[in-house]
Amino acid sequence: VHVEDLVEAVLNAAGHSPGGETYFVANDEPCTWEKLGKTIQEALKKTHVLKLPLPRFTQHIGPFFCDLISLISGKPMFMSSQKMIELKQRAWVCSNRKIKMMVGWKPKIPFEKGIELTANWYIKNNWI
């Protein structure tokens, strides 16, 4: 879900929901890792993507060092052991039905448009 939709969902839930409720804030359509990668590639107008198969041990050693640096610096890193566990999952399933029914929120920015807006923001702010 795009950040603008997320902010609207949080504000709507804060004003229209009883305390203690948990909601999934997500777009309506499912998204695969492949679709995410392809959509980012298109938004960045990249024709070639280098796919590097990484040895399995890097799935543990890289996040280990990121965890260590984060512990020493007191600042979060781009990768962590917990994030690697999330990334290794074949699928995540959630439904936004509850927040739509109880709060009246629904996503306004389509997935592809949200990726395009995000990519443009990253470029404009020299993050990529």
PDB file of C-alpha atoms in Angstrom:
ATOM      1  CA  VAL A   1       0.000   0.000   0.000  1.00  0.00           C
ATOM      2  CA  HIS A   2       1.256   3.488  -0.780  1.00  0.00           C
ATOM      3  CA  VAL A   3       2.261   5.662   2.169  1.00  0.00           C
ATOM      4  CA  GLU A   4      -0.554   8.176   1.505  1.00  0.00           C
ATOM      5  CA  ASP A   5      -3.131   5.381   1.768  1.00  0.00           C
ATOM      6  CA  LEU A   6      -1.410   4.073   4.906  1.00  0.00           C
ATOM      7  CA  VAL A   7      -1.538   7.478   6.606  1.00  0.00           C
ATOM      8  CA  GLU A   8      -5.215   7.862   5.724  1.00  0.00           C
ATOM      9  CA  ALA A   9      -5.945   4.372   7.089  1.00  0.00           C
ATOM     10  CA  VAL A  10      -4.176   5.116  10.381  1.00  0.00           C
ATOM     11  CA  LEU A  11      -5.955   8.441  10.798  1.00  0.00           C
ATOM     12  CA  ASN A  12      -9.337   6.897   9.962  1.00  0.00           C
ATOM     13  CA  ALA A  13      -8.772   4.015  12.376  1.00  0.00           C
ATOM     14  CA  ALA A  14      -7.670   6.400  15.130  1.00  0.00           C
ATOM     15  CA  GLY A  15     -10.858   8.420  14.749  1.00  0.00           C
ATOM     16  CA  HIS A  16     -13.410   5.717  13.988  1.00  0.00           C
ATOM     17  CA  SER A  17     -12.307   2.515  15.629  1.00  0.00           C
ATOM     18  CA  PRO A  18     -12.587   1.148  19.135  1.00  0.00           C
ATOM     19  CA  GLY A  19      -9.273   0.699  20.902  1.00  0.00           C
ATOM     20  CA  GLY A  20      -7.441  -2.599  20.758  1.00  0.00           C
ATOM     21  CA  GLU A  21      -8.373  -3.491  17.176  1.00  0.00           C
ATOM     22  CA  THR A  22      -5.779  -4.704  14.680  1.00  0.00           C
ATOM     23  CA  TYR A  23      -6.114  -4.106  10.936  1.00  0.00           C
ATOM     24  CA  PHE A  24      -4.198  -5.105   7.842  1.00  0.00           C
ATOM     25  CA  VAL A  25      -3.700  -2.101   5.585  1.00  0.00           C
ATOM     26  CA  ALA A  26      -3.175  -3.405   2.081  1.00  0.00           C
ATOM     27  CA  ASN A  27      -4.153  -2.953  -1.530  1.00  0.00           C
ATOM     28  CA  ASP A  28      -7.049  -5.000  -2.818  1.00  0.00           C
ATOM     29  CA  GLU A  29      -5.091  -7.046  -5.347  1.00  0.00           C
ATOM     30  CA  PRO A  30      -2.452  -9.635  -4.419  1.00  0.00           C
ATOM     31  CA  CYS A  31       1.202  -9.007  -5.208  1.00  0.00           C
ATOM     32  CA  THR A  32       4.020 -11.489  -5.731  1.00  0.00           C
ATOM     33  CA  TRP A  33       7.738 -10.842  -5.249  1.00  0.00           C
ATOM     34  CA  GLU A  34       8.092 -11.119  -9.043  1.00  0.00           C
ATOM     35  CA  LYS A  35       5.343  -8.569  -9.655  1.00  0.00           C
ATOM     36  CA  LEU A  36       6.921  -6.213  -7.125  1.00  0.00           C
ATOM     37  CA  GLY A  37      10.340  -6.485  -8.771  1.00  0.00           C
ATOM     38  CA  LYS A  38       8.954  -6.077 -12.292  1.00  0.00           C
ATOM     39  CA  THR A  39       6.854  -3.058 -11.285  1.00  0.00           C
ATOM     40  CA  ILE A  40       9.863  -1.377  -9.636  1.00  0.00           C
ATOM     41  CA  GLN A  41      11.945  -2.121 -12.739  1.00  0.00           C
ATOM     42  CA  GLU A  42       9.306  -0.498 -14.951  1.00  0.00           C
ATOM     43  CA  ALA A  43       8.914   2.512 -12.650  1.00  0.00           C
ATOM     44  CA  LEU A  44      12.672   3.095 -12.745  1.00  0.00           C
ATOM     45  CA  LYS A  45      12.647   2.590 -16.532  1.00  0.00           C
ATOM     46  CA  LYS A  46      15.327  -0.096 -16.327  1.00  0.00           C
ATOM     47  CA  THR A  47      15.573  -2.544 -19.217  1.00  0.00           C
ATOM     48  CA  HIS A  48      18.173  -4.840 -17.687  1.00  0.00           C
ATOM     49  CA  VAL A  49      18.230  -6.293 -14.206  1.00  0.00           C
ATOM     50  CA  LEU A  50      21.183  -8.216 -12.894  1.00  0.00           C
ATOM     51  CA  LYS A  51      19.988 -11.219 -10.919  1.00  0.00           C
ATOM     52  CA  LEU A  52      22.705 -12.659  -8.735  1.00  0.00           C
ATOM     53  CA  PRO A  53      22.200 -16.052  -7.179  1.00  0.00           C
ATOM     54  CA  LEU A  54      23.673 -15.768  -3.706  1.00  0.00           C
ATOM     55  CA  PRO A  55      25.080 -18.713  -1.806  1.00  0.00           C
ATOM     56  CA  ARG A  56      22.779 -19.856   1.006  1.00  0.00           C
ATOM     57  CA  PHE A  57      25.269 -18.898   3.752  1.00  0.00           C
ATOM     58  CA  THR A  58      24.963 -15.221   2.758  1.00  0.00           C
ATOM     59  CA  GLN A  59      21.331 -15.386   3.835  1.00  0.00           C
ATOM     60  CA  HIS A  60      22.631 -15.698   7.387  1.00  0.00           C
ATOM     61  CA  ILE A  61      26.017 -13.997   7.490  1.00  0.00           C
ATOM     62  CA  GLY A  62      24.919 -10.686   5.934  1.00  0.00           C
ATOM     63  CA  PRO A  63      21.993 -10.173   8.323  1.00  0.00           C
ATOM     64  CA  PHE A  64      24.199 -11.313  11.242  1.00  0.00           C
ATOM     65  CA  PHE A  65      26.666  -8.497  10.560  1.00  0.00           C
ATOM     66  CA  CYS A  66      23.836  -6.016  10.053  1.00  0.00           C
ATOM     67  CA  ASP A  67      22.393  -7.061  13.438  1.00  0.00           C
ATOM     68  CA  LEU A  68      25.834  -6.603  15.009  1.00  0.00           C
ATOM     69  CA  ILE A  69      26.347  -3.144  13.476  1.00  0.00           C
ATOM     70  CA  SER A  70      22.846  -2.143  14.565  1.00  0.00           C
ATOM     71  CA  LEU A  71      23.536  -3.331  18.120  1.00  0.00           C
ATOM     72  CA  ILE A  72      26.802  -1.379  18.283  1.00  0.00           C
ATOM     73  CA  SER A  73      25.525   1.793  16.614  1.00  0.00           C
ATOM     74  CA  GLY A  74      22.054   1.760  18.146  1.00  0.00           C
ATOM     75  CA  LYS A  75      20.623   2.464  14.683  1.00  0.00           C
ATOM     76  CA  PRO A  76      18.549   0.150  12.516  1.00  0.00           C
ATOM     77  CA  MET A  77      20.124  -1.306   9.383  1.00  0.00           C
ATOM     78  CA  PHE A  78      18.583  -1.981   5.982  1.00  0.00           C
ATOM     79  CA  MET A  79      18.783  -5.715   6.710  1.00  0.00           C
ATOM     80  CA  SER A  80      18.400  -7.831   9.817  1.00  0.00           C
ATOM     81  CA  SER A  81      17.956 -11.467  10.747  1.00  0.00           C
ATOM     82  CA  GLN A  82      14.254 -10.815  11.271  1.00  0.00           C
ATOM     83  CA  LYS A  83      13.918  -9.116   7.874  1.00  0.00           C
ATOM     84  CA  MET A  84      15.640 -12.102   6.221  1.00  0.00           C
ATOM     85  CA  ILE A  85      13.068 -14.440   7.783  1.00  0.00           C
ATOM     86  CA  GLU A  86      10.340 -12.262   6.264  1.00  0.00           C
ATOM     87  CA  LEU A  87      12.023 -12.143   2.851  1.00  0.00           C
ATOM     88  CA  LYS A  88      12.466 -15.909   2.689  1.00  0.00           C
ATOM     89  CA  GLN A  89       8.733 -16.558   2.955  1.00  0.00           C
ATOM     90  CA  ARG A  90       7.120 -17.645  -0.293  1.00  0.00           C
ATOM     91  CA  ALA A  91       3.945 -15.706   0.463  1.00  0.00           C
ATOM     92  CA  TRP A  92       2.284 -13.401   2.953  1.00  0.00           C
ATOM     93  CA  VAL A  93      -1.473 -13.385   3.123  1.00  0.00           C
ATOM     94  CA  CYS A  94      -3.603 -10.655   4.639  1.00  0.00           C
ATOM     95  CA  SER A  95      -6.990  -9.123   4.010  1.00  0.00           C
ATOM     96  CA  ASN A  96      -7.998  -5.486   4.270  1.00  0.00           C
ATOM     97  CA  ARG A  97     -11.664  -6.487   4.594  1.00  0.00           C
ATOM     98  CA  LYS A  98     -11.846  -5.710   8.335  1.00  0.00           C
ATOM     99  CA  ILE A  99     -10.581  -2.115   8.057  1.00  0.00           C
ATOM    100  CA  LYS A 100     -12.842  -1.529   5.077  1.00  0.00           C
ATOM    101  CA  MET A 101     -15.893  -2.778   7.000  1.00  0.00           C
ATOM    102  CA  MET A 102     -15.175  -1.302  10.443  1.00  0.00           C
ATOM    103  CA  VAL A 103     -13.511   1.972   9.498  1.00  0.00           C
ATOM    104  CA  GLY A 104     -14.746   2.613   5.974  1.00  0.00           C
ATOM    105  CA  TRP A 105     -11.223   2.940   4.594  1.00  0.00           C
ATOM    106  CA  LYS A 106     -10.221   1.652   1.193  1.00  0.00           C
ATOM    107  CA  PRO A 107      -7.029   2.083  -0.823  1.00  0.00           C
ATOM    108  CA  LYS A 108      -7.139   4.857  -3.409  1.00  0.00           C
ATOM    109  CA  ILE A 109      -3.729   4.562  -5.055  1.00  0.00           C
ATOM    110  CA  PRO A 110      -3.350   1.497  -7.309  1.00  0.00           C
ATOM    111  CA  PHE A 111      -0.286  -0.667  -6.684  1.00  0.00           C
ATOM    112  CA  GLU A 112       1.531   0.272  -9.908  1.00  0.00           C
ATOM    113  CA  LYS A 113       0.868   4.004  -9.404  1.00  0.00           C
ATOM    114  CA  GLY A 114       2.124   3.789  -5.801  1.00  0.00           C
ATOM    115  CA  ILE A 115       5.372   2.165  -6.948  1.00  0.00           C
ATOM    116  CA  GLU A 116       5.776   4.840  -9.642  1.00  0.00           C
ATOM    117  CA  LEU A 117       5.205   7.664  -7.133  1.00  0.00           C
ATOM    118  CA  THR A 118       7.652   6.076  -4.689  1.00  0.00           C
ATOM    119  CA  ALA A 119      10.321   5.549  -7.346  1.00  0.00           C
ATOM    120  CA  ASN A 120       9.967   9.172  -8.466  1.00  0.00           C
ATOM    121  CA  TRP A 121      10.301  10.359  -4.858  1.00  0.00           C
ATOM    122  CA  TYR A 122      13.477   8.314  -4.382  1.00  0.00           C
ATOM    123  CA  ILE A 123      14.948   9.754  -7.594  1.00  0.00           C
ATOM    124  CA  LYS A 124      13.931  13.335  -6.752  1.00  0.00           C
ATOM    125  CA  ASN A 125      15.492  13.070  -3.292  1.00  0.00           C
ATOM    126  CA  ASN A 126      18.698  11.454  -4.625  1.00  0.00           C
ATOM    127  CA  TRP A 127      18.195   8.205  -2.751  1.00  0.00           C
ATOM    128  CA  ILE A 128      18.769   6.279  -5.986  1.00  0.00           C
TER     129      ILE A 128
END
